[in-house]
Backbone as a ProteinNet text record, in pm:
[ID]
protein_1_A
[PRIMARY]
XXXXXXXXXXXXXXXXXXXXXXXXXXXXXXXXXXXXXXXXXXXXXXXXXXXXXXXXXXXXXXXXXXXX
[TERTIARY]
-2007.6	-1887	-1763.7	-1625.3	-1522.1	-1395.4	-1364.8	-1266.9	-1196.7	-1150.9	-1096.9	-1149.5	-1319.8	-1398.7	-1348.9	-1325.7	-1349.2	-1232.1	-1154.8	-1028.1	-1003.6	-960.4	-1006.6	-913.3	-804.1	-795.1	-872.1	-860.3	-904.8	-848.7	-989.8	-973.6	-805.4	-837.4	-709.8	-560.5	-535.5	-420.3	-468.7	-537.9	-517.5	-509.4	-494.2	-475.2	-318.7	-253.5	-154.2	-37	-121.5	-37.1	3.7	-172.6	-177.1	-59.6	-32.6	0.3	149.9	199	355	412.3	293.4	341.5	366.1	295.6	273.4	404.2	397.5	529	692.3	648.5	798.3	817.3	693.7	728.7	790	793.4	888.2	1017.8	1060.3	1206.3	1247.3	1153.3	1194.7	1257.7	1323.9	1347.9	1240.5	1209.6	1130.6	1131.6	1249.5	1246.7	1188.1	1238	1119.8	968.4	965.2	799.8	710.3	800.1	746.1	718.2	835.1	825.4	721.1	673.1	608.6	438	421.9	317.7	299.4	403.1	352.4	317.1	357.9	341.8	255.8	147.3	29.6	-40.1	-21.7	-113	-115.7	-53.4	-49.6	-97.4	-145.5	-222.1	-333.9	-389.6	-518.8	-550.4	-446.2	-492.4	-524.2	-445.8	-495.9	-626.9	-640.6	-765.5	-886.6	-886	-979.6	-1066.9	-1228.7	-1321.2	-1253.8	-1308.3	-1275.7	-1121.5	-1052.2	-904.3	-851	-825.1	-796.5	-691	-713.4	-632.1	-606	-469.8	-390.6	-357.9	-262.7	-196.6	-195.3	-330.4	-311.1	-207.3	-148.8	-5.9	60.7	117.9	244.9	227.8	131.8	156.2	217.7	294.6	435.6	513.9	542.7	674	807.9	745.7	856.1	887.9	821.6	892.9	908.7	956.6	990.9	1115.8	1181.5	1326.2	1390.9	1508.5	1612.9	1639.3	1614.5	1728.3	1832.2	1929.7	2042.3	2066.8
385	341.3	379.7	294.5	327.3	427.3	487	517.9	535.3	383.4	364.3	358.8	340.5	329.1	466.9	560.8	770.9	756.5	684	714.4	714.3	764.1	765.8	868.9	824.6	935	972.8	1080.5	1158	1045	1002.7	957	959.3	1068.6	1098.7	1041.8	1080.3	1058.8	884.7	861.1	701.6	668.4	670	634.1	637.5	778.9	832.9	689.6	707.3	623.7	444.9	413.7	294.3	244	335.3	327.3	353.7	402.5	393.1	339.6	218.3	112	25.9	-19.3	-96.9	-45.2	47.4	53.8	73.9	105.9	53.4	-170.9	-162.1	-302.7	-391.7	-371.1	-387.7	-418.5	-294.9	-298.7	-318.7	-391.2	-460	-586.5	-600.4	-783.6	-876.2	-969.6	-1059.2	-1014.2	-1020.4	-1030.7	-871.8	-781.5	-608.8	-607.5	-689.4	-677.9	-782.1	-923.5	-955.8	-881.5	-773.6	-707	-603.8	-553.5	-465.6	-509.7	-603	-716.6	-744.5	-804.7	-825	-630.8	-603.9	-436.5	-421.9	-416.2	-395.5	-506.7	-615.4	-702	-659.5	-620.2	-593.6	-483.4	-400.3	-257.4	-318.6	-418.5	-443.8	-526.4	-612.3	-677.6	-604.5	-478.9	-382.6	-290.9	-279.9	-237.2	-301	-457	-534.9	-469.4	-529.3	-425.1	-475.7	-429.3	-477.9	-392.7	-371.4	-380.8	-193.5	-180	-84	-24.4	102.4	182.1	330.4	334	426.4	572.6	506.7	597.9	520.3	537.5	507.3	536.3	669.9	721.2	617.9	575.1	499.4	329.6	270.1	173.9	106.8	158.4	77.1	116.6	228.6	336.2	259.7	141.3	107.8	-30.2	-53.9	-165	-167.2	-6.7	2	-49.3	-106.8	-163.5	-82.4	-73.5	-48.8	-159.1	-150.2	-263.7	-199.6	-172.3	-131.8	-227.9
846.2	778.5	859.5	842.6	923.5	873.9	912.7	854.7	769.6	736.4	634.7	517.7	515.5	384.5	335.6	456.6	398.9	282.8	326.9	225.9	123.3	0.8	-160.6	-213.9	-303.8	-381.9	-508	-547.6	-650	-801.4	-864.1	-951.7	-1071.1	-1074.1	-1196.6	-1141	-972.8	-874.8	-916.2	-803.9	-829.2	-961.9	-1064.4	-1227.8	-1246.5	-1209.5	-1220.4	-1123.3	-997.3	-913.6	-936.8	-1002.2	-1083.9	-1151.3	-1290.2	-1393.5	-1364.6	-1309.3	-1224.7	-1133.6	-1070.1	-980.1	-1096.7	-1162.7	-1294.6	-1367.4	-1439.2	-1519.5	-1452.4	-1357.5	-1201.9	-1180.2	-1222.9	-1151.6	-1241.4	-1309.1	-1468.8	-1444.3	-1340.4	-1315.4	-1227.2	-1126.7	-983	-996	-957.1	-909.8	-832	-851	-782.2	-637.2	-574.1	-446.4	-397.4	-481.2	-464.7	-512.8	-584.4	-635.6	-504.4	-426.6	-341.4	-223.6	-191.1	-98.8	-110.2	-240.3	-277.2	-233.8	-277.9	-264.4	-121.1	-66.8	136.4	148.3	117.6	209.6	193.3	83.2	9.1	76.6	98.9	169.4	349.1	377.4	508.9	517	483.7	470.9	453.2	369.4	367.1	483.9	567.8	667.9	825.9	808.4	887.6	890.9	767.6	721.6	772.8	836.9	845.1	981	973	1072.7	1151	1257.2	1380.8	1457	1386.2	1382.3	1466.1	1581.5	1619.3	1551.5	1534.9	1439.1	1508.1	1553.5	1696.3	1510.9	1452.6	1370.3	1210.5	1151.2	980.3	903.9	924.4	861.5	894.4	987.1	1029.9	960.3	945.7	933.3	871.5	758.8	729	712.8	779.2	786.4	852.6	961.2	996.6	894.5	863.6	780	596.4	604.3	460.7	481.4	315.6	301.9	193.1	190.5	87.7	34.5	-138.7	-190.8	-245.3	-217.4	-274.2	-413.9
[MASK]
++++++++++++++++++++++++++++++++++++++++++++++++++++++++++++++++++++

């Protein structure tokens, strides 16, 4: 298995984290919940086999946004 299968949080955390993307997304605007959505899709497209992986931390550090 690769890598990325190892990765997992602790049941209760992922619930916690669940349940406060969800009740945050409530109060996004379309255009933050889309952004929320590509970011989350692009983590999984990196994730894909094959896919050389230098620094897992970083991968969307540079393309977080502010919505003011």
């Amino acid at each position: 298995m690769g890598r990325s299968m190892d990765r997992r949080l602790p049941t209760e955390a992922y619930d916690q984290l669940r349940a406060e993307v969800l009740r945050a997304a409530v109060e996004l605007s379309e255009d933050q919940l889309l952004d929320l959505t590509d970011a989350l899709h692009g983590v999984i497209r990196l994730r894909r086999p094959g896919r050389p992986l230098r620094n897992p931390d970083g991968w969307v550090t540079d393309e977080l946004r502010s919505f003011a």
